[in-house]
C-alpha cells in the first residue's frame, strides 16, 4: 500500500507531525509577523509598547475585533458569515439602556441585551437555514435593518452607560478589562472548537455538509447555534465598548468592526469556504491588525495608509492560506 | 430460483413487491429481494434501473409507494435513516460522508464520539484514536497514522475508512453504493479483499450496487440484475457468467429498440 509515490508523503508524516507543524507554522508565521511589526514600531517610536498607556490602547484595539472574530470564525468554519455583527454591536447597548430606563438593574439589562442579540442570531440562522437564503444575503439584510432600528430607537443620539462604576469597570471601563474578556472568551471558544462534539461537528459540516448530515449530524441546529453565538458575542462587545468610552453611540461598531473581525479570522488562517480555522488564529490576526493600526498612528502614518496595508495583508494571508497546504503537499511528495 | 430450502430463518432482509412512484414516473415496479445472514448480494443494472431507489428504501431514506419490508422476518415500516440504523442497517454512500479536513479517527467516530464523563463532555481523543487503530487492524486496513486528515488518503483508503466506520457502528447489514467506482485495479483489489474479510467474519450481510460484472461475480454470492425498475435476472454468482449476463442485457436493449421483434 505504501509503494507508490502518492502514499509517500503520507508515510513521511506518519506521526501526524508534518501536518500538525504545517498548521501550527501557519499560526506561528502570523505571530512572527506581529512580533516583527512590534519590533519595528518599537524601534521607530520608543513609546509604542513599553508605556502602560500605549499598551492599554493597543489592547483596546485588539480585543473587540478578536472577540467578534471568534463568533465569525465558528460561522466561517461552517461555511457561513455574519455581516450584521457590527450592527448587533450597536444595537445591544441600547437594549440595556432601555431596560435600565424602564427600571431594571444594569446586570438584568445586560442579560436582556444578550438575549436580544441571541434572538437576532436566531433570525439570521432560521432565515439562512430554513428559508435557504445564503447567509451573506440574510445578514446583509439584517445588517441594514438593525442599523435603521438602532438609529430610530435612539433618535440618532448617544446616551449614557447605565450601571454602577464597578459594573462599568468590570465590563470594559477598566483599561485591561476588554483584553481580559478577549482572552477568557478566546480560551473557552478554543476548547469549544477543538475539544467538544459541537466544534468537531462544525468543522465536519463546513467541510462536507451533505456527508455530515448523512452521519446524522443536525447541521441546521449546529449552524443556528453558531449564528446565536456570533450575535451574542457581538452584542457583548458592543456593551464592553460602550462601558469603555462611557457612552452608547448608535453609530458605534458598524461594518468597520465586523470587517476587522472577519479579516482577523482570515489573516489567522480561517478559510472562508469552510472546513478549517482556529480561534487562536483569530486572536493573532486581531493582534496583527491592532499593531498595524496603533503603530501607524504613533509614527504618524494616516488612516488611509492603514487601509492599504490592511487590504494587502488580507490578500497575502488568503493567497498564503490557499496555497500553503498545496505547496506543503507537493514538497512532501519529493 | 430463490429456493431457500435450507435455512429460511437465516434470512435477515426480505422485500416483497416494492413499488416506488414519483408522480408519473415509476422507478420500481414490484421488486422483491432477500438477503441471508453472512451473504453478499450484488445488484447490477444501468443508470435509472432503480438500484439507488431500492437502496434508499432499505436504508429508510424513502418509504415505498407499495410493498412490504421484513427485517428478521418481522414486517417493518422504516420511518427514517436513524430508524433503519437502529435495526443495524448501515449504508456507505458514494460520497462516503467523510469530512476531509478531519482526522481518520475523528471521521471514524463522527457523531458517535467518545467523550469524557462530566458536564462539558469533552472529546476523548485518546480513546477514539486507540479504538480506531484497533478496529482498522482487526479488519486489515493499513494507514500510516489515524491522525492523518482523510483528504490525504487515496480513494481506496477513503472507501476503506468509510466501510470501517459503518462496521464500527455494529452494522448487521451493510449497503455499499458503488464501492469500486472510479478506482484503479490495485485500489479496487484492496476494497475487494476488505469486503471478503468482512464476509469471512460471518456476522455481516452486504448488499452492493455495482457496475462491473466481472468484479461483482468475483465478490458476490448472489447477483440480481435490474432493468427499468424490475428484477430481470437473479442467480447464484457461481451459476452464471459475464457472457450470460451480457446476453440478457443485450436482449433487453434489442427489445427496447425494436419491440416488435422481441
Coordinates of C-alpha atoms in Angstrom, one line a residue:
Chain A
X1 CA 0.0 0.0 0.0
X2 CA 2.9 2.3 0.6
X3 CA 4.9 1.6 -2.5
X4 CA 3.7 4.4 -4.8
X5 CA 4.7 8.0 -4.9
X6 CA 1.2 9.0 -3.8
X7 CA 1.4 7.4 -0.5
X8 CA 5.0 8.6 0.2
X9 CA 4.1 12.0 1.7
X10 CA 1.5 10.2 3.9
X11 CA 4.2 7.8 5.1
X12 CA 6.6 10.7 5.9
X13 CA 4.1 12.3 8.2
X14 CA 3.2 9.0 9.8
X15 CA 3.1 10.6 13.3
X16 CA 0.9 13.4 12.0
X17 CA 3.7 15.7 12.9
X18 CA 4.2 17.1 9.5
X19 CA 0.7 18.3 9.1
X20 CA 0.4 19.5 12.7
X21 CA 3.6 21.5 12.2
X22 CA 2.3 23.0 8.9
X23 CA -0.9 24.1 10.6
X24 CA 0.9 25.4 13.6
X25 CA 3.5 27.0 11.5
X26 CA 0.7 28.9 9.7
X27 CA -0.2 30.5 13.0
X28 CA 3.3 30.9 14.2
X29 CA 4.3 32.7 11.0
X30 CA 1.4 35.2 11.5
X31 CA 2.6 35.6 15.1
X32 CA 6.1 36.2 13.8
X33 CA 4.7 38.9 11.6
X34 CA 3.1 40.5 14.7
X35 CA 6.4 40.3 16.6
X36 CA 8.4 41.8 13.8
X37 CA 5.8 44.6 13.4
X38 CA 6.0 45.3 17.1
X39 CA 9.8 45.4 17.0
X40 CA 9.7 47.7 14.0
X41 CA 7.3 50.2 15.6
X42 CA 9.2 50.0 18.9
X43 CA 12.4 51.0 17.1
X44 CA 10.6 53.8 15.3
X45 CA 8.9 55.0 18.5
X46 CA 10.1 54.2 21.9
X47 CA 6.6 54.7 23.4
X48 CA 4.9 52.0 21.3
X49 CA 4.7 49.2 23.8
X50 CA 6.7 49.9 26.9
X51 CA 4.4 52.6 28.3
X52 CA 1.3 51.4 30.0
X53 CA -0.8 53.9 28.2
X54 CA 0.1 52.7 24.7
X55 CA -0.1 49.1 25.7
X56 CA -3.6 49.7 27.1
X57 CA -4.5 51.5 23.9
X58 CA -3.2 48.6 21.8
X59 CA -5.1 46.0 23.9
X60 CA -8.3 48.0 23.4
X61 CA -7.9 48.0 19.7
X62 CA -7.3 44.2 19.6
X63 CA -10.0 42.9 22.0
X64 CA -13.2 44.0 20.3
X65 CA -12.2 42.7 16.8
X66 CA -10.8 39.5 18.4
X67 CA -14.0 38.6 20.4
X68 CA -16.2 39.2 17.4
X69 CA -13.8 37.2 15.2
X70 CA -14.3 34.2 17.5
X71 CA -18.0 34.1 16.5
X72 CA -17.3 34.8 12.9
X73 CA -14.7 32.0 12.8
X74 CA -17.2 29.4 14.1
X75 CA -19.6 30.6 11.3
X76 CA -16.9 30.7 8.6
X77 CA -15.7 27.2 9.5
X78 CA -19.2 26.0 8.9
X79 CA -19.3 27.9 5.6
X80 CA -21.4 30.9 6.8
X81 CA -20.8 34.5 7.7
X82 CA -22.5 37.2 9.8
X83 CA -22.3 40.6 8.2
X84 CA -24.8 42.0 10.8
X85 CA -22.3 41.6 13.7
X86 CA -21.3 45.2 13.8
X87 CA -24.9 46.4 13.9
X88 CA -25.7 43.9 16.8
X89 CA -22.7 45.6 18.5
X90 CA -24.5 49.0 18.2
X91 CA -28.0 47.6 19.0
X92 CA -27.3 45.6 22.2
X93 CA -26.2 48.5 24.5
X94 CA -29.4 50.3 23.6
X95 CA -31.4 47.3 24.8
X96 CA -29.5 47.5 28.0
X97 CA -30.1 51.3 28.2
X98 CA -33.9 51.0 27.7
X99 CA -34.1 48.1 30.2
X100 CA -32.4 50.3 32.8
X101 CA -34.6 53.3 31.9
X102 CA -37.6 51.0 32.4
X103 CA -36.4 50.4 36.0
X104 CA -34.3 47.3 35.8
X105 CA -30.9 46.9 37.4
X106 CA -27.9 47.1 35.0
X107 CA -27.0 43.3 35.2
X108 CA -30.6 42.4 34.2
X109 CA -30.3 44.9 31.3
X110 CA -27.1 43.3 30.2
X111 CA -28.7 39.9 30.2
X112 CA -31.7 41.2 28.2
X113 CA -29.3 42.8 25.7
X114 CA -27.5 39.5 25.3
X115 CA -30.9 37.7 24.9
X116 CA -32.0 40.2 22.3
X117 CA -28.7 39.7 20.4
X118 CA -29.2 36.0 20.6
X119 CA -32.7 36.4 19.1
X120 CA -31.1 38.3 16.1
X121 CA -28.8 35.3 15.8
X122 CA -31.9 33.0 15.7
X123 CA -33.4 35.2 12.9
X124 CA -30.1 35.1 10.9
X125 CA -29.9 31.3 11.4
X126 CA -33.6 30.5 10.6
X127 CA -33.8 32.6 7.5
X128 CA -30.5 31.2 6.3
X129 CA -31.1 27.5 7.0
X130 CA -34.9 27.1 6.8
X131 CA -35.7 29.7 4.1
X132 CA -32.4 28.8 2.3
X133 CA -31.2 32.4 1.8
X134 CA -27.3 32.5 1.7
X135 CA -26.0 33.9 5.0
X136 CA -24.2 36.6 3.1
X137 CA -27.6 37.9 1.9
X138 CA -29.5 37.2 5.1
X139 CA -27.1 39.1 7.3
X140 CA -26.7 41.8 4.7
X141 CA -30.4 42.4 5.2
X142 CA -30.4 42.2 9.0
X143 CA -27.3 44.5 9.0
X144 CA -29.3 47.4 7.3
X145 CA -32.4 46.5 9.2
X146 CA -30.7 46.7 12.6
X147 CA -28.8 49.8 11.8
X148 CA -32.0 51.6 10.9
X149 CA -33.7 50.2 14.0
X150 CA -30.9 51.3 16.3
X151 CA -30.9 54.8 14.8
X152 CA -34.7 55.1 15.1
X153 CA -34.8 53.9 18.7
X154 CA -32.0 56.2 19.8
X155 CA -33.2 59.1 17.6
X156 CA -29.6 59.1 16.4
X157 CA -28.3 60.4 19.8
X158 CA -25.8 58.8 22.1
X159 CA -26.9 58.0 25.7
X160 CA -25.0 57.4 29.0
X161 CA -24.0 53.9 30.0
X162 CA -26.1 52.6 32.8
X163 CA -24.8 50.8 35.9
X164 CA -22.5 51.4 38.9
X165 CA -18.9 52.4 38.4
X166 CA -17.8 48.9 39.5
X167 CA -20.2 47.3 36.9
X168 CA -18.8 49.6 34.2
X169 CA -15.2 48.9 35.1
X170 CA -15.8 45.2 35.1
X171 CA -17.5 45.3 31.7
X172 CA -14.9 47.4 29.8
X173 CA -14.1 50.7 31.5
X174 CA -11.0 49.4 33.3
X175 CA -8.2 49.7 30.8
X176 CA -7.4 46.0 30.6
X177 CA -10.9 44.7 31.1
X178 CA -11.6 44.1 27.4
X179 CA -8.4 42.2 26.7
X180 CA -9.1 40.0 29.7
X181 CA -12.5 39.2 28.4
X182 CA -11.0 38.5 25.0
X183 CA -8.5 36.0 26.5
X184 CA -11.1 34.3 28.7
X185 CA -13.7 34.0 25.9
X186 CA -10.9 33.0 23.5
X187 CA -9.9 30.1 25.7
X188 CA -13.5 29.0 26.1
X189 CA -14.1 29.2 22.4
X190 CA -10.9 27.3 21.6
X191 CA -12.0 24.4 23.9
X192 CA -15.5 24.5 22.3
X193 CA -14.0 24.3 18.8
X194 CA -11.2 21.8 19.5
X195 CA -12.5 19.6 22.3
X196 CA -16.2 19.3 22.0
X197 CA -18.6 17.5 19.7
X198 CA -20.1 20.9 18.8
X199 CA -16.8 22.1 17.4
X200 CA -16.0 18.9 15.7
X201 CA -19.4 18.8 14.0
X202 CA -19.0 22.5 13.0
X203 CA -15.7 21.6 11.1
X204 CA -17.4 18.5 9.6
X205 CA -20.5 20.4 8.4
X206 CA -18.3 23.1 6.8
X207 CA -16.0 20.6 5.0
X208 CA -18.8 18.2 3.8
X209 CA -22.3 19.5 4.7
X210 CA -24.0 16.6 2.9
X211 CA -21.8 14.0 4.4
X212 CA -22.2 15.5 7.9
X213 CA -26.0 15.3 7.5
X214 CA -25.7 11.6 6.4
X215 CA -23.9 10.7 9.6
X216 CA -26.9 12.1 11.4
X217 CA -25.4 15.5 12.5
X218 CA -28.1 18.1 12.8
X219 CA -26.4 20.7 10.6
X220 CA -29.2 23.2 10.9
X221 CA -29.2 23.2 14.7
X222 CA -25.5 23.5 14.7
X223 CA -25.3 26.4 12.4
X224 CA -28.2 28.3 14.0
X225 CA -26.3 27.8 17.3
X226 CA -23.3 29.4 15.8
X227 CA -25.3 32.3 14.5
X228 CA -26.6 32.8 18.0
X229 CA -23.1 32.6 19.4
X230 CA -21.7 35.1 17.0
X231 CA -24.6 37.5 17.7
X232 CA -24.3 37.2 21.5
X233 CA -20.5 37.9 21.3
X234 CA -21.1 40.9 19.0
X235 CA -23.7 42.3 21.4
X236 CA -21.4 41.7 24.4
X237 CA -18.6 43.6 22.7
X238 CA -20.9 46.5 22.0
X239 CA -21.6 46.7 25.7
X240 CA -17.9 46.4 26.6
X241 CA -17.0 49.2 24.2
X242 CA -19.9 51.4 25.5
X243 CA -18.6 51.0 29.0
X244 CA -15.1 51.7 27.9
X245 CA -15.9 55.0 26.3
X246 CA -18.7 55.8 28.8
X247 CA -21.1 56.4 26.0
X248 CA -23.6 54.3 24.0
X249 CA -23.3 55.6 20.4
X250 CA -25.8 54.5 17.8
X251 CA -23.0 55.0 15.2
X252 CA -20.5 52.8 17.1
X253 CA -19.3 49.5 15.7
X254 CA -20.9 49.0 12.3
X255 CA -19.4 47.4 9.3
X256 CA -15.9 48.6 10.1
X257 CA -15.6 46.4 13.3
X258 CA -17.3 43.5 11.5
X259 CA -14.9 43.5 8.6
X260 CA -12.0 43.9 11.0
X261 CA -13.2 40.7 12.8
X262 CA -13.6 38.8 9.5
X263 CA -10.2 40.0 8.4
X264 CA -8.7 38.9 11.8
X265 CA -10.1 35.4 11.2
X266 CA -8.9 35.2 7.6
X267 CA -5.4 36.5 8.4
X268 CA -5.3 34.0 11.3
X269 CA -5.9 31.1 8.8
X270 CA -9.7 30.5 8.7
X271 CA -11.0 29.5 5.4
X272 CA -14.0 31.5 4.1
X273 CA -15.1 28.4 2.2
X274 CA -15.5 26.5 5.5
X275 CA -13.9 23.3 6.9
X276 CA -10.9 24.8 8.7
X277 CA -9.9 27.6 11.1
X278 CA -8.7 28.2 14.6
X279 CA -9.7 30.6 17.4
X280 CA -6.1 31.3 18.3
X281 CA -5.6 32.4 14.7
X282 CA -8.3 35.0 15.1
X283 CA -6.7 36.4 18.2
X284 CA -3.3 36.6 16.4
X285 CA -5.0 38.1 13.4
X286 CA -6.6 40.8 15.5
X287 CA -3.2 41.5 17.2
X288 CA -1.6 42.0 13.8
X289 CA -4.3 44.5 12.8
X290 CA -4.1 46.2 16.2
X291 CA -0.3 46.6 16.0
X292 CA -0.5 47.9 12.4
X293 CA -3.2 50.4 13.3
X294 CA -1.6 51.5 16.6
X295 CA 1.9 51.6 15.1
X296 CA 0.9 53.7 12.1
X297 CA -1.0 56.1 14.3
X298 CA 2.0 56.6 16.6
X299 CA 4.6 57.1 13.8
X300 CA 2.2 59.4 12.1
X301 CA 1.0 57.5 9.1
X302 CA -2.6 58.2 8.4
X303 CA -5.7 56.0 8.3
X304 CA -5.7 55.8 4.5
X305 CA -2.4 54.1 4.5
X306 CA -3.7 51.7 7.2
X307 CA -6.4 50.6 4.9
X308 CA -4.0 50.0 2.1
X309 CA -1.9 47.8 4.4
X310 CA -4.9 46.0 5.7
X311 CA -6.2 45.2 2.2
X312 CA -2.8 43.9 1.2
X313 CA -2.5 41.9 4.4
X314 CA -5.8 40.2 3.8
X315 CA -4.9 39.3 0.2
X316 CA -1.5 38.0 1.1
X317 CA -2.9 35.9 4.0
X318 CA -5.6 34.5 1.7
X319 CA -3.2 33.5 -1.0
X320 CA -0.9 32.1 1.6
X321 CA -3.7 30.0 3.2
X322 CA -5.0 28.6 -0.1
X323 CA -1.6 27.6 -1.5
X324 CA 0.3 26.7 1.7
X325 CA -1.4 23.3 2.1
X326 CA -1.0 22.5 -1.6
X327 CA 2.7 23.5 -1.6
X328 CA 3.5 21.6 1.6
X329 CA 1.9 18.5 0.0
X330 CA 3.9 18.9 -3.2
X331 CA 7.1 19.4 -1.2
X332 CA 6.4 16.2 0.7
X333 CA 6.0 14.2 -2.5
X334 CA 9.6 14.6 -3.4
Chain B
X1 CA -34.7 -19.5 -8.4
X2 CA -35.0 -18.3 -4.8
X3 CA -35.1 -21.8 -3.5
X4 CA -34.2 -21.1 0.1
X5 CA -35.0 -24.6 1.2
X6 CA -32.3 -24.9 3.8
X7 CA -32.4 -22.0 6.3
X8 CA -35.5 -19.9 6.0
X9 CA -34.9 -18.4 9.4
X10 CA -31.4 -17.2 8.5
X11 CA -32.9 -14.5 6.3
X12 CA -32.2 -11.0 7.5
X13 CA -33.9 -8.8 5.0
X14 CA -36.8 -9.5 2.7
X15 CA -38.5 -7.0 0.4
X16 CA -41.8 -8.0 -1.3
X17 CA -43.2 -6.3 -4.4
X18 CA -41.7 -2.9 -3.7
X19 CA -43.3 -0.3 -6.0
X20 CA -42.0 3.3 -6.0
X21 CA -43.7 6.0 -7.9
X22 CA -42.5 9.6 -8.2
X23 CA -45.5 11.3 -9.7
X24 CA -46.0 9.9 -13.2
X25 CA -42.6 8.1 -13.0
X26 CA -42.5 4.6 -11.8
X27 CA -39.0 3.9 -10.5
X28 CA -39.6 0.4 -9.1
X29 CA -42.3 -1.9 -10.5
X30 CA -42.7 -4.7 -7.9
X31 CA -39.2 -5.6 -6.9
X32 CA -38.6 -8.5 -4.4
X33 CA -35.4 -9.2 -2.7
X34 CA -34.0 -11.3 0.0
X35 CA -30.7 -11.3 1.9
X36 CA -29.4 -14.1 4.1
X37 CA -27.1 -13.7 7.1
X38 CA -23.5 -13.5 6.0
X39 CA -24.4 -13.3 2.3
X40 CA -23.2 -10.8 -0.3
X41 CA -25.8 -9.7 -2.8
X42 CA -24.6 -7.8 -5.8
X43 CA -27.2 -5.7 -7.6
X44 CA -26.3 -4.9 -11.2
X45 CA -28.0 -2.6 -13.7
X46 CA -27.8 0.5 -15.8
X47 CA -28.3 4.0 -14.6
X48 CA -32.0 4.6 -14.0
X49 CA -32.7 0.8 -13.4
X50 CA -33.9 1.6 -9.9
X51 CA -30.9 0.4 -7.9
X52 CA -30.4 3.6 -5.9
X53 CA -34.1 3.9 -5.3
X54 CA -34.2 0.4 -3.9
X55 CA -31.2 1.2 -1.7
X56 CA -32.9 4.4 -0.4
X57 CA -35.9 2.3 0.6
X58 CA -33.8 -0.2 2.5
X59 CA -31.9 2.5 4.3
X60 CA -35.1 4.2 5.4
X61 CA -34.5 7.3 3.4
X62 CA -37.7 6.9 1.4
X63 CA -40.9 4.9 2.1
X64 CA -42.1 2.8 -0.8
X65 CA -45.4 3.5 -2.5
X66 CA -46.4 -0.1 -2.2
X67 CA -44.8 -3.3 -0.9
X68 CA -43.5 -4.6 2.4
X69 CA -40.1 -4.8 4.0
X70 CA -39.3 -7.6 6.5
X71 CA -36.3 -7.5 8.9
X72 CA -35.5 -10.7 10.8
X73 CA -38.9 -11.9 9.5
X74 CA -40.8 -9.0 11.1
X75 CA -42.7 -6.6 8.9
X76 CA -41.4 -3.1 9.4
X77 CA -42.1 0.3 8.2
X78 CA -38.8 2.2 8.2
X79 CA -39.5 5.8 9.5
X80 CA -36.1 7.3 8.9
X81 CA -32.4 6.6 8.2
X82 CA -31.9 6.6 12.0
X83 CA -34.6 4.0 12.4
X84 CA -33.0 1.7 9.9
X85 CA -29.7 2.3 11.6
X86 CA -31.1 1.3 14.9
X87 CA -32.0 -2.0 13.3
X88 CA -28.4 -2.5 12.2
X89 CA -28.7 -1.3 8.6
X90 CA -25.8 1.0 7.5
X91 CA -25.1 2.5 4.2
X92 CA -21.8 3.7 2.7
X93 CA -22.8 6.3 0.1
X94 CA -20.7 7.1 -2.9
X95 CA -19.7 10.5 -1.4
X96 CA -18.5 8.4 1.6
X97 CA -19.8 11.1 4.1
X98 CA -16.2 11.8 5.3
X99 CA -15.2 15.3 6.5
X100 CA -12.0 15.9 4.5
X101 CA -10.2 18.2 7.0
X102 CA -10.8 15.9 10.0
X103 CA -8.5 13.1 11.1
X104 CA -9.2 9.5 10.3
X105 CA -10.2 8.8 14.0
X106 CA -12.5 11.8 14.2
X107 CA -14.2 10.6 11.0
X108 CA -14.4 7.1 12.3
X109 CA -16.4 8.4 15.3
X110 CA -18.2 11.3 13.6
X111 CA -21.4 11.8 15.5
X112 CA -20.7 8.9 17.8
X113 CA -17.8 10.5 19.5
X114 CA -16.4 9.1 22.8
X115 CA -16.5 11.8 25.4
X116 CA -15.1 12.1 28.9
X117 CA -17.7 12.0 31.6
X118 CA -18.6 15.3 33.2
X119 CA -20.7 18.4 32.3
X120 CA -18.5 19.5 29.4
X121 CA -18.5 16.2 27.6
X122 CA -15.0 16.9 26.2
X123 CA -13.8 14.7 23.4
X124 CA -11.8 11.7 24.5
X125 CA -9.4 11.7 21.6
X126 CA -7.1 9.2 23.2
X127 CA -9.8 6.6 23.3
X128 CA -11.0 7.3 19.8
X129 CA -7.5 7.1 18.4
X130 CA -6.9 3.7 20.1
X131 CA -10.3 2.2 19.1
X132 CA -9.8 3.3 15.5
X133 CA -6.3 1.7 15.4
X134 CA -7.7 -1.5 16.9
X135 CA -10.6 -1.6 14.5
X136 CA -8.5 -0.9 11.4
X137 CA -6.0 -3.6 12.5
X138 CA -8.9 -6.0 13.1
X139 CA -10.3 -5.7 9.6
X140 CA -6.8 -5.4 8.0
X141 CA -6.9 -1.7 6.8
X142 CA -3.5 -0.1 7.0
X143 CA -3.0 3.6 7.2
X144 CA 0.2 5.3 8.3
X145 CA -1.5 7.1 11.1
X146 CA -5.0 7.6 12.4
X147 CA -4.2 11.2 12.9
X148 CA -4.0 11.9 9.2
X149 CA -6.8 14.0 7.8
X150 CA -8.8 11.9 5.3
X151 CA -8.1 14.4 2.5
X152 CA -4.6 13.0 2.4
X153 CA -5.7 9.4 1.7
X154 CA -6.2 7.7 -1.6
X155 CA -9.7 6.9 -2.9
X156 CA -9.3 3.3 -1.8
X157 CA -8.2 4.2 1.6
X158 CA -11.0 6.6 2.0
X159 CA -13.5 4.0 0.9
X160 CA -11.9 1.6 3.4
X161 CA -12.3 4.1 6.2
X162 CA -16.0 4.7 5.3
X163 CA -16.6 0.9 5.3
X164 CA -14.8 0.5 8.6
X165 CA -16.9 3.3 10.1
X166 CA -20.1 1.6 9.1
X167 CA -18.9 -1.7 10.5
X168 CA -17.8 0.0 13.7
X169 CA -21.4 1.1 14.3
X170 CA -22.5 -2.5 14.9
X171 CA -24.0 -2.9 11.4
X172 CA -25.6 -6.2 10.6
X173 CA -26.5 -5.2 7.1
X174 CA -24.1 -3.1 5.1
X175 CA -25.2 -1.4 1.9
X176 CA -22.4 -0.3 -0.4
X177 CA -23.2 2.1 -3.2
X178 CA -20.7 1.5 -6.0
X179 CA -17.8 0.7 -3.6
X180 CA -15.3 0.3 -6.5
X181 CA -16.4 3.3 -8.6
X182 CA -13.5 5.3 -10.1
X183 CA -10.8 3.1 -8.6
X184 CA -7.8 1.6 -10.2
X185 CA -7.3 -2.2 -10.2
X186 CA -4.9 -2.2 -7.3
X187 CA -7.2 0.0 -5.1
X188 CA -10.2 -2.0 -6.1
X189 CA -8.3 -5.1 -5.1
X190 CA -7.8 -3.7 -1.6
X191 CA -11.5 -3.0 -1.2
X192 CA -12.5 -6.4 -2.6
X193 CA -10.1 -8.0 0.0
X194 CA -11.7 -5.9 2.7
X195 CA -15.2 -6.9 1.7
X196 CA -14.2 -10.6 1.6
X197 CA -12.6 -10.3 5.0
X198 CA -15.7 -8.8 6.5
X199 CA -17.8 -11.6 5.0
X200 CA -15.4 -14.1 6.5
X201 CA -16.2 -12.8 9.9
X202 CA -19.7 -14.1 9.3
X203 CA -21.8 -11.6 11.2
X204 CA -22.3 -9.1 8.3
X205 CA -24.6 -9.3 5.3
X206 CA -23.8 -7.0 2.4
X207 CA -25.7 -5.5 -0.5
X208 CA -23.6 -3.9 -3.1
X209 CA -24.7 -1.8 -6.0
X210 CA -22.3 -2.4 -8.8
X211 CA -21.5 -1.6 -12.4
X212 CA -18.7 -4.0 -13.2
X213 CA -20.0 -7.6 -13.9
X214 CA -16.6 -9.4 -13.5
X215 CA -15.9 -7.7 -10.1
X216 CA -19.4 -8.5 -8.9
X217 CA -19.2 -12.1 -9.8
X218 CA -15.9 -12.3 -8.0
X219 CA -17.2 -11.0 -4.7
X220 CA -20.9 -11.7 -4.5
X221 CA -22.6 -14.9 -3.5
X222 CA -25.7 -14.0 -5.5
X223 CA -26.4 -11.4 -8.1
X224 CA -29.6 -9.5 -9.2
X225 CA -29.9 -7.8 -12.5
X226 CA -32.2 -4.8 -12.5
X227 CA -33.6 -3.2 -15.7
X228 CA -36.1 -0.4 -15.9
X229 CA -37.4 -0.8 -12.4
X230 CA -37.7 -4.5 -12.3
X231 CA -35.6 -7.5 -11.4
X232 CA -35.0 -9.3 -14.7
X233 CA -32.5 -12.0 -13.6
X234 CA -31.3 -13.5 -10.4
X235 CA -28.9 -16.3 -9.7
X236 CA -26.0 -17.6 -7.6
X237 CA -22.8 -15.9 -8.8
X238 CA -21.2 -19.3 -9.3
X239 CA -24.0 -20.4 -11.6
X240 CA -23.8 -17.6 -14.1
X241 CA -21.1 -15.8 -16.1
X242 CA -20.3 -12.5 -17.6
X243 CA -21.2 -13.5 -21.1
X244 CA -24.6 -14.8 -19.9
X245 CA -25.3 -11.5 -18.1
X246 CA -24.2 -9.5 -21.1
X247 CA -26.5 -11.6 -23.3
X248 CA -29.5 -10.8 -21.1
X249 CA -28.8 -7.1 -21.2
X250 CA -28.3 -7.2 -25.0
X251 CA -31.6 -8.9 -25.4
X252 CA -33.3 -6.3 -23.3
X253 CA -31.8 -3.5 -25.4
X254 CA -32.9 -5.1 -28.6
X255 CA -36.4 -5.4 -27.4
X256 CA -36.4 -1.8 -26.3
X257 CA -35.3 -0.5 -29.7
X258 CA -37.4 -2.8 -31.7
X259 CA -40.4 -4.0 -29.6
X260 CA -42.0 -6.0 -32.5
X261 CA -39.2 -8.5 -32.8
X262 CA -38.9 -9.2 -29.1

